[in-house]
PDB file of C-alpha atoms in Angstrom:
ATOM      1  CA  MET A  89      12.411  30.390  12.406  1.00  0.00           C
ATOM      2  CA  PHE A  90      13.940  30.749  15.846  1.00  0.00           C
ATOM      3  CA  SER A  91      13.010  34.467  16.612  1.00  0.00           C
ATOM      4  CA  GLU A  92       9.589  33.158  15.975  1.00  0.00           C
ATOM      5  CA  ILE A  93       9.627  29.971  18.383  1.00  0.00           C
ATOM      6  CA  ALA A  94      10.777  32.037  20.971  1.00  0.00           C
ATOM      7  CA  ALA A  95       8.049  34.935  20.728  1.00  0.00           C
ATOM      8  CA  GLU A  96       5.621  32.295  20.636  1.00  0.00           C
ATOM      9  CA  SER A  97       3.445  31.777  23.784  1.00  0.00           C
ATOM     10  CA  PRO A  98       4.719  28.586  26.166  1.00  0.00           C
ATOM     11  CA  CYS A  99       0.968  27.351  25.802  1.00  0.00           C
ATOM     12  CA  LEU A 100       1.427  27.124  22.251  1.00  0.00           C
ATOM     13  CA  LEU A 101       4.750  25.543  21.748  1.00  0.00           C
ATOM     14  CA  ALA A 102       3.931  22.947  24.474  1.00  0.00           C
ATOM     15  CA  LEU A 103       0.050  22.208  23.005  1.00  0.00           C
ATOM     16  CA  GLY A 104       0.085  18.261  22.618  1.00  0.00           C
ATOM     17  CA  ALA A 105      -1.718  16.078  20.450  1.00  0.00           C
ATOM     18  CA  ARG A 106      -4.391  14.979  22.859  1.00  0.00           C
ATOM     19  CA  LYS A 107      -5.410  18.751  23.406  1.00  0.00           C
ATOM     20  CA  HIS A 108      -5.180  19.211  19.525  1.00  0.00           C
ATOM     21  CA  ALA A 109      -7.402  16.441  19.007  1.00  0.00           C
ATOM     22  CA  MET A 110     -10.020  17.400  21.245  1.00  0.00           C
ATOM     23  CA  LEU A 111     -10.287  21.133  20.020  1.00  0.00           C
ATOM     24  CA  ALA A 112     -10.780  19.465  16.123  1.00  0.00           C
ATOM     25  CA  THR A 113     -13.172  17.130  17.406  1.00  0.00           C
ATOM     26  CA  ALA A 114     -15.567  19.699  18.737  1.00  0.00           C
ATOM     27  CA  ALA A 115     -15.226  21.974  15.716  1.00  0.00           C
ATOM     28  CA  SER A 116     -15.298  18.562  13.423  1.00  0.00           C
ATOM     29  CA  GLU A 117     -17.399  20.094  10.657  1.00  0.00           C
ATOM     30  CA  SER A 118     -14.988  23.070  10.063  1.00  0.00           C
ATOM     31  CA  VAL A 119     -11.750  20.524   9.873  1.00  0.00           C
ATOM     32  CA  CYS A 120     -13.626  18.545   7.388  1.00  0.00           C
ATOM     33  CA  ARG A 121     -14.467  21.532   5.214  1.00  0.00           C
ATOM     34  CA  CYS A 122     -10.735  22.857   5.807  1.00  0.00           C
ATOM     35  CA  LEU A 123      -9.539  19.561   4.495  1.00  0.00           C
ATOM     36  CA  ALA A 124     -11.815  19.508   1.557  1.00  0.00           C
ATOM     37  CA  ARG A 125     -10.985  22.931   0.705  1.00  0.00           C
ATOM     38  CA  ASP A 126      -7.110  22.504   0.883  1.00  0.00           C
ATOM     39  CA  ASP A 127      -7.473  19.483  -1.029  1.00  0.00           C
ATOM     40  CA  TRP A 128      -5.640  17.526   1.702  1.00  0.00           C
ATOM     41  CA  THR A 129      -2.523  19.497   0.868  1.00  0.00           C
ATOM     42  CA  CYS A 130      -0.156  20.854   3.630  1.00  0.00           C
ATOM     43  CA  HIS A 131      -0.159  24.970   3.521  1.00  0.00           C
ATOM     44  CA  ILE A 132       3.357  24.744   4.262  1.00  0.00           C
ATOM     45  CA  CYS A 133       5.722  21.961   2.647  1.00  0.00           C
ATOM     46  CA  GLY A 134       3.017  21.017  -0.154  1.00  0.00           C
ATOM     47  CA  VAL A 135       2.892  17.416   0.543  1.00  0.00           C
ATOM     48  CA  ARG A 136      -0.364  15.823   0.106  1.00  0.00           C
ATOM     49  CA  LEU A 137      -1.464  13.085   2.064  1.00  0.00           C
ATOM     50  CA  PRO A 138      -5.389  12.399   1.727  1.00  0.00           C
ATOM     51  CA  GLU A 139      -6.829  11.034   5.191  1.00  0.00           C
ATOM     52  CA  PHE A 140      -3.600  11.390   7.068  1.00  0.00           C
ATOM     53  CA  MET A 141      -3.438  15.035   7.331  1.00  0.00           C
ATOM     54  CA  GLU A 142      -3.829  17.553  10.658  1.00  0.00           C
ATOM     55  CA  VAL A 143      -5.313  21.017  10.835  1.00  0.00           C
ATOM     56  CA  ASP A 144      -3.170  24.037  12.161  1.00  0.00           C
ATOM     57  CA  HIS A 145      -4.549  27.028  13.889  1.00  0.00           C
ATOM     58  CA  VAL A 146      -3.129  29.918  12.385  1.00  0.00           C
ATOM     59  CA  ASN A 147      -4.137  32.511  15.017  1.00  0.00           C
ATOM     60  CA  GLY A 148      -4.684  31.117  18.542  1.00  0.00           C
ATOM     61  CA  HIS A 149      -6.931  28.063  18.458  1.00  0.00           C
ATOM     62  CA  ASP A 150     -10.575  29.002  17.715  1.00  0.00           C
ATOM     63  CA  ALA A 151     -11.384  25.676  15.727  1.00  0.00           C
ATOM     64  CA  SER A 152     -14.967  26.975  14.978  1.00  0.00           C
ATOM     65  CA  ASN A 153     -13.689  29.498  12.851  1.00  0.00           C
ATOM     66  CA  LEU A 154     -12.956  27.971   9.101  1.00  0.00           C
ATOM     67  CA  GLU A 155     -10.584  30.898   8.111  1.00  0.00           C
ATOM     68  CA  ASN A 156      -8.331  30.150  11.162  1.00  0.00           C
ATOM     69  CA  LEU A 157      -7.937  26.920   9.777  1.00  0.00           C
ATOM     70  CA  ARG A 158      -5.258  25.418   7.140  1.00  0.00           C
ATOM     71  CA  THR A 159      -4.445  21.605   6.246  1.00  0.00           C
ATOM     72  CA  ILE A 160      -0.858  20.648   7.568  1.00  0.00           C
ATOM     73  CA  CYS A 161       1.316  17.588   7.397  1.00  0.00           C
ATOM     74  CA  GLN A 162       2.473  16.092  10.779  1.00  0.00           C
ATOM     75  CA  PHE A 163       6.105  17.244  10.224  1.00  0.00           C
ATOM     76  CA  CYS A 164       5.328  20.653   9.917  1.00  0.00           C
ATOM     77  CA  HIS A 165       3.036  20.602  12.400  1.00  0.00           C
ATOM     78  CA  ASN A 166       5.301  19.219  15.147  1.00  0.00           C
ATOM     79  CA  LEU A 167       7.274  22.255  14.619  1.00  0.00           C
ATOM     80  CA  ARG A 168       4.570  24.248  15.253  1.00  0.00           C
ATOM     81  CA  HIS A 169       4.601  23.170  18.930  1.00  0.00           C
ATOM     82  CA  PRO A 170       8.240  22.354  18.825  1.00  0.00           C
ATOM     83  CA  VAL A 171       8.636  21.951  22.686  1.00  0.00           C
ATOM     84  CA  TRP A 172       6.001  19.222  22.837  1.00  0.00           C
ATOM     85  CA  SER A 173       7.612  17.366  19.894  1.00  0.00           C
ATOM     86  CA  ALA A 174      11.111  17.626  21.197  1.00  0.00           C
ATOM     87  CA  LEU A 175      10.167  16.191  24.787  1.00  0.00           C
ATOM     88  CA  ARG A 176       8.431  13.185  22.769  1.00  0.00           C
ATOM     89  CA  GLY A 177      11.858  12.673  20.589  1.00  0.00           C
ATOM     90  CA  ARG A 178       9.947  13.704  17.401  1.00  0.00           C
ATOM     91  CA  LEU A 179      13.039  16.025  16.223  1.00  0.00           C
ATOM     92  CA  ARG A 180      16.461  15.801  15.561  1.00  0.00           C
ATOM     93  CA  LEU A 181      18.581  18.822  15.337  1.00  0.00           C
ATOM     94  CA  ILE A 182      20.945  19.171  11.996  1.00  0.00           C
ATOM     95  CA  TRP A 183      23.254  21.415  10.236  1.00  0.00           C
ATOM     96  CA  ALA A 184      21.901  22.523   7.550  1.00  0.00           C
ATOM     97  CA  PRO A 185      22.692  25.984   5.920  1.00  0.00           C
ATOM     98  CA  GLY A 186      20.914  27.215   2.770  1.00  0.00           C
ATOM     99  CA  LEU A 187      18.135  24.827   2.999  1.00  0.00           C
ATOM    100  CA  GLU A 188      14.495  25.430   3.437  1.00  0.00           C
ATOM    101  CA  GLN A 189      12.752  23.289   6.396  1.00  0.00           C
ATOM    102  CA  ALA A 190       9.632  22.638   3.903  1.00  0.00           C
ATOM    103  CA  LYS A 191      12.272  21.101   1.482  1.00  0.00           C
ATOM    104  CA  ILE A 192      13.546  19.057   4.376  1.00  0.00           C
ATOM    105  CA  HIS A 193      10.083  17.549   5.373  1.00  0.00           C
ATOM    106  CA  ARG A 194       9.106  17.029   1.628  1.00  0.00           C
ATOM    107  CA  LEU A 195      12.548  14.798   1.390  1.00  0.00           C
ATOM    108  CA  ALA A 196      11.843  13.079   4.810  1.00  0.00           C
ATOM    109  CA  TRP A 197       8.309  12.272   3.920  1.00  0.00           C
ATOM    110  CA  LEU A 198       9.672  10.557   0.268  1.00  0.00           C
ATOM    111  CA  VAL A 199      12.209   8.469   2.594  1.00  0.00           C
ATOM    112  CA  PHE A 200       9.377   7.785   5.073  1.00  0.00           C
ATOM    113  CA  MET A 201       7.279   6.415   2.162  1.00  0.00           C
ATOM    114  CA  ALA A 202      10.050   4.355   0.933  1.00  0.00           C
ATOM    115  CA  SER A 203      10.500   2.457   3.771  1.00  0.00           C
ATOM    116  CA  GLY A 204       6.828   0.714   3.069  1.00  0.00           C
ATOM    117  CA  PHE A 205       7.394   0.462  -0.671  1.00  0.00           C
ATOM    118  CA  ASN A 206       6.997  -3.639  -1.699  1.00  0.00           C
ATOM    119  CA  GLY A 207       6.951  -3.291  -5.633  1.00  0.00           C
ATOM    120  CA  ASP A 208       9.658  -4.939  -7.820  1.00  0.00           C
ATOM    121  CA  GLU A 209      12.696  -5.837  -6.802  1.00  0.00           C
ATOM    122  CA  HIS A 210      14.831  -3.057  -8.517  1.00  0.00           C
ATOM    123  CA  ALA A 211      12.718  -0.299  -7.446  1.00  0.00           C
ATOM    124  CA  CYS A 212      12.535  -1.967  -3.564  1.00  0.00           C
ATOM    125  CA  ALA A 213      16.814  -1.896  -4.149  1.00  0.00           C
ATOM    126  CA  MET A 214      16.665   1.957  -5.117  1.00  0.00           C
ATOM    127  CA  ALA A 215      14.151   2.833  -2.580  1.00  0.00           C
ATOM    128  CA  GLU A 216      16.457   1.181   0.251  1.00  0.00           C
ATOM    129  CA  GLN A 217      19.656   2.772  -1.171  1.00  0.00           C
ATOM    130  CA  ALA A 218      17.955   6.180  -1.362  1.00  0.00           C
ATOM    131  CA  SER A 219      16.708   5.934   2.226  1.00  0.00           C
ATOM    132  CA  LEU A 220      20.089   4.822   3.292  1.00  0.00           C
ATOM    133  CA  ARG A 221      22.064   7.355   1.672  1.00  0.00           C
ATOM    134  CA  ILE A 222      19.984  10.139   2.820  1.00  0.00           C
ATOM    135  CA  ALA A 223      20.223   8.883   6.318  1.00  0.00           C
ATOM    136  CA  GLY A 224      23.821   8.894   6.213  1.00  0.00           C
ATOM    137  CA  CYS A 225      23.709  12.146   5.387  1.00  0.00           C
ATOM    138  CA  ILE A 226      21.442  13.297   7.937  1.00  0.00           C
ATOM    139  CA  ASP A 227      23.754  11.479  10.358  1.00  0.00           C
ATOM    140  CA  ARG A 228      26.728  13.650   9.387  1.00  0.00           C
ATOM    141  CA  ARG A 229      24.714  17.074   9.413  1.00  0.00           C
ATOM    142  CA  GLU A 230      23.588  16.221  12.914  1.00  0.00           C
ATOM    143  CA  SER A 231      27.326  15.548  13.785  1.00  0.00           C
ATOM    144  CA  ALA A 232      27.927  18.666  12.421  1.00  0.00           C
ATOM    145  CA  ALA A 233      25.461  20.745  14.721  1.00  0.00           C
ATOM    146  CA  VAL A 234      27.086  18.532  17.659  1.00  0.00           C
ATOM    147  CA  GLN A 235      30.076  20.074  16.926  1.00  0.00           C
ATOM    148  CA  VAL A 236      28.951  23.307  16.940  1.00  0.00           C
ATOM    149  CA  LEU A 237      26.459  23.509  19.677  1.00  0.00           C
ATOM    150  CA  GLY A 238      28.327  20.831  21.905  1.00  0.00           C
ATOM    151  CA  GLY A 239      25.598  18.641  22.035  1.00  0.00           C
ATOM    152  CA  SER A 240      22.436  17.341  20.006  1.00  0.00           C
ATOM    153  CA  HIS A 241      19.837  17.085  22.816  1.00  0.00           C
ATOM    154  CA  VAL A 242      16.908  19.307  21.168  1.00  0.00           C
ATOM    155  CA  GLU A 243      15.211  19.806  24.615  1.00  0.00           C
ATOM    156  CA  ALA A 244      18.332  21.127  25.729  1.00  0.00           C
ATOM    157  CA  PHE A 245      18.696  23.596  23.038  1.00  0.00           C
ATOM    158  CA  PHE A 246      15.000  25.145  23.231  1.00  0.00           C
ATOM    159  CA  GLU A 247      15.977  25.637  26.770  1.00  0.00           C
ATOM    160  CA  ALA A 248      19.114  27.544  26.089  1.00  0.00           C
ATOM    161  CA  LEU A 249      16.987  29.768  23.504  1.00  0.00           C
ATOM    162  CA  PHE A 250      14.449  30.660  25.737  1.00  0.00           C
ATOM    163  CA  ALA A 251      17.241  31.325  28.122  1.00  0.00           C
ATOM    164  CA  ALA A 252      18.987  33.463  25.642  1.00  0.00           C
ATOM    165  CA  LYS A 253      15.729  35.392  24.920  1.00  0.00           C
ATOM    166  CA  SER A 254      15.273  36.349  28.567  1.00  0.00           C
ATOM    167  CA  MET A 255      19.231  37.495  28.980  1.00  0.00           C
ATOM    168  CA  LEU A 256      19.840  39.242  25.846  1.00  0.00           C
ATOM    169  CA  ASP A 257      18.616  42.609  24.937  1.00  0.00           C
ATOM    170  CA  ASP A 258      16.433  42.467  21.714  1.00  0.00           C
ATOM    171  CA  ASP A 259      19.353  43.482  19.200  1.00  0.00           C
ATOM    172  CA  ARG A 260      21.860  40.537  20.309  1.00  0.00           C
ATOM    173  CA  PHE A 261      18.991  38.061  20.544  1.00  0.00           C
ATOM    174  CA  ALA A 262      18.015  39.118  16.661  1.00  0.00           C
ATOM    175  CA  ARG A 263      21.786  38.512  15.606  1.00  0.00           C
ATOM    176  CA  LEU A 264      21.665  35.020  17.228  1.00  0.00           C
ATOM    177  CA  ALA A 265      18.328  34.122  15.817  1.00  0.00           C
ATOM    178  CA  ARG A 266      19.545  35.429  12.420  1.00  0.00           C
ATOM    179  CA  THR A 267      22.433  33.052  12.891  1.00  0.00           C
ATOM    180  CA  LEU A 268      20.311  29.860  13.857  1.00  0.00           C
ATOM    181  CA  ASP A 269      17.876  30.592  11.296  1.00  0.00           C
ATOM    182  CA  ALA A 270      20.838  30.575   8.696  1.00  0.00           C
ATOM    183  CA  HIS A 271      22.192  27.250   9.629  1.00  0.00           C
ATOM    184  CA  LEU A 272      20.200  24.884  11.754  1.00  0.00           C
ATOM    185  CA  ARG A 273      16.908  22.764  10.736  1.00  0.00           C
ATOM    186  CA  PHE A 274      14.828  19.958  12.071  1.00  0.00           C
ATOM    187  CA  TRP A 275      14.746  16.423  10.648  1.00  0.00           C
ATOM    188  CA  PRO A 276      11.592  14.287  11.541  1.00  0.00           C
ATOM    189  CA  VAL A 277      12.713  11.184  13.554  1.00  0.00           C
ATOM    190  CA  ALA A 278       9.577   9.461  12.057  1.00  0.00           C
ATOM    191  CA  ALA A 279      11.548   9.367   8.806  1.00  0.00           C
ATOM    192  CA  ASP A 280      14.789   7.236  10.049  1.00  0.00           C
ATOM    193  CA  ARG A 281      12.267   4.037   9.924  1.00  0.00           C
ATOM    194  CA  VAL A 282      14.785   2.301   7.830  1.00  0.00           C
ATOM    195  CA  THR A 283      18.093   2.659  10.078  1.00  0.00           C
ATOM    196  CA  ARG A 284      16.190   3.259  13.838  1.00  0.00           C
ATOM    197  CA  ASP A 285      13.660   2.039  15.848  1.00  0.00           C
ATOM    198  CA  GLY A 286      10.689   4.114  14.698  1.00  0.00           C
ATOM    199  CA  SER A 287       7.989   2.055  16.536  1.00  0.00           C
ATOM    200  CA  ARG A 288       7.353   4.403  19.504  1.00  0.00           C
ATOM    201  CA  PRO A 289       4.150   6.087  19.007  1.00  0.00           C
ATOM    202  CA  SER A 290       5.690   9.466  19.545  1.00  0.00           C
ATOM    203  CA  ALA A 291       8.501   9.081  17.137  1.00  0.00           C
ATOM    204  CA  SER A 292       6.377   7.767  14.497  1.00  0.00           C
ATOM    205  CA  VAL A 293       3.414   9.056  12.518  1.00  0.00           C
ATOM    206  CA  SER A 294       0.905   8.744  14.980  1.00  0.00           C
ATOM    207  CA  CYS A 295      -2.510  10.387  15.878  1.00  0.00           C
ATOM    208  CA  TRP A 296      -4.802  10.835  18.797  1.00  0.00           C
ATOM    209  CA  ARG A 297      -7.584   8.131  19.246  1.00  0.00           C
ATOM    210  CA  GLU A 298      -9.592   7.061  22.381  1.00  0.00           C
ATOM    211  CA  GLY A 299      -7.338   5.805  24.581  1.00  0.00           C
ATOM    212  CA  GLY A 300      -4.194   6.968  23.327  1.00  0.00           C
ATOM    213  CA  PHE A 301      -1.666   7.583  20.491  1.00  0.00           C
ATOM    214  CA  ALA A 302      -2.269   5.346  17.598  1.00  0.00           C
ATOM    215  CA  ASP A 303       0.644   4.575  15.025  1.00  0.00           C
ATOM    216  CA  VAL A 304      -0.747   5.022  11.862  1.00  0.00           C
ATOM    217  CA  SER A 305       2.354   4.327   9.737  1.00  0.00           C
ATOM    218  CA  GLU A 306       1.576   1.115   8.338  1.00  0.00           C
ATOM    219  CA  GLU A 307      -2.003   2.418   7.079  1.00  0.00           C
ATOM    220  CA  LEU A 308      -0.220   5.579   5.648  1.00  0.00           C
ATOM    221  CA  LEU A 309       1.809   3.352   3.849  1.00  0.00           C
ATOM    222  CA  THR A 310      -0.643   1.328   2.327  1.00  0.00           C
ATOM    223  CA  ARG A 311      -2.755   4.169   1.227  1.00  0.00           C
ATOM    224  CA  PHE A 312       0.328   5.669  -0.432  1.00  0.00           C
ATOM    225  CA  TRP A 313       1.227   2.724  -2.689  1.00  0.00           C
ATOM    226  CA  THR A 314      -2.185   1.622  -3.442  1.00  0.00           C
ATOM    227  CA  ALA A 315      -4.027   4.968  -4.066  1.00  0.00           C
ATOM    228  CA  GLU A 316      -1.739   7.767  -4.580  1.00  0.00           C
ATOM    229  CA  VAL A 317       0.918   6.361  -6.070  1.00  0.00           C
ATOM    230  CA  THR A 318       1.947   3.505  -8.177  1.00  0.00           C
ATOM    231  CA  SER A 319       4.990   1.494  -8.589  1.00  0.00           C
ATOM    232  CA  GLU A 320       5.339   2.329 -12.090  1.00  0.00           C
ATOM    233  CA  SER A 321       6.169   6.070 -10.834  1.00  0.00           C
ATOM    234  CA  ALA A 322       8.242   4.588  -8.010  1.00  0.00           C
ATOM    235  CA  ASP A 323      11.692   5.313  -9.816  1.00  0.00           C
ATOM    236  CA  ASP A 324      11.247   8.884 -10.243  1.00  0.00           C
ATOM    237  CA  LEU A 325      10.181   9.303  -6.711  1.00  0.00           C
ATOM    238  CA  PHE A 326      13.191   7.257  -5.410  1.00  0.00           C
ATOM    239  CA  ARG A 327      15.773   8.908  -7.780  1.00  0.00           C
ATOM    240  CA  SER A 328      14.654  12.457  -6.390  1.00  0.00           C
ATOM    241  CA  ALA A 329      15.437  11.343  -2.707  1.00  0.00           C
ATOM    242  CA  HIS A 330      19.208  11.774  -3.332  1.00  0.00           C
ATOM    243  CA  PRO A 331      21.746  13.441  -0.993  1.00  0.00           C
ATOM    244  CA  ASP A 332      22.238  16.095  -3.360  1.00  0.00           C
ATOM    245  CA  ASN A 333      18.783  17.471  -2.115  1.00  0.00           C
ATOM    246  CA  LEU A 334      20.319  18.099   1.307  1.00  0.00           C
TER     247      LEU A 334
END
């Protein structure tokens, strides 16, 4: 992951949501066909969130070519443009050797969804407990990253990564990247609704609408619990949100 990030063009890494929205609007027909083709399912982590997915440009940003478009969730999309996301407080760096980033994102979505559940008392308590356990686990993993790296400032981490890319020869940087790939992952700040202030549009689930960012967290939660998942199936969902999965 980190070698790929360092190899990407600065324009792609720093491309923001506003620019992305403008590209999507200019090719709205292709975007709609992409979302329908992929059944609103993220091509990276597999989460399905109808009406709340984004579009990923696989190679370059030619939005008119349908074959170049893939449906993607906001958490996975953040890592396609990590410098922009880091500057807007969307990412936390965690120590998570052996865990796939896609699995972390699936669990983060579940924790995010649990924060908006309003079902029966038993399920609500289970949702809160699961979310708090996961939050504690993420805090510990972030602390472990701090101990190893000397800090948890994601923007500074990327600056150091690009500096290493320019200073080291290819073999030494490849070894460094493999080490980072084996141990470090990112946690979406938007999933911290239970314990942190996730109200800022940059750190919540948001989209670019006319006039600026719009926080769509509550819309997404309402849609998820009324149209996608019923209260009867909530128990199984919350049981899967367990620290053992991290």
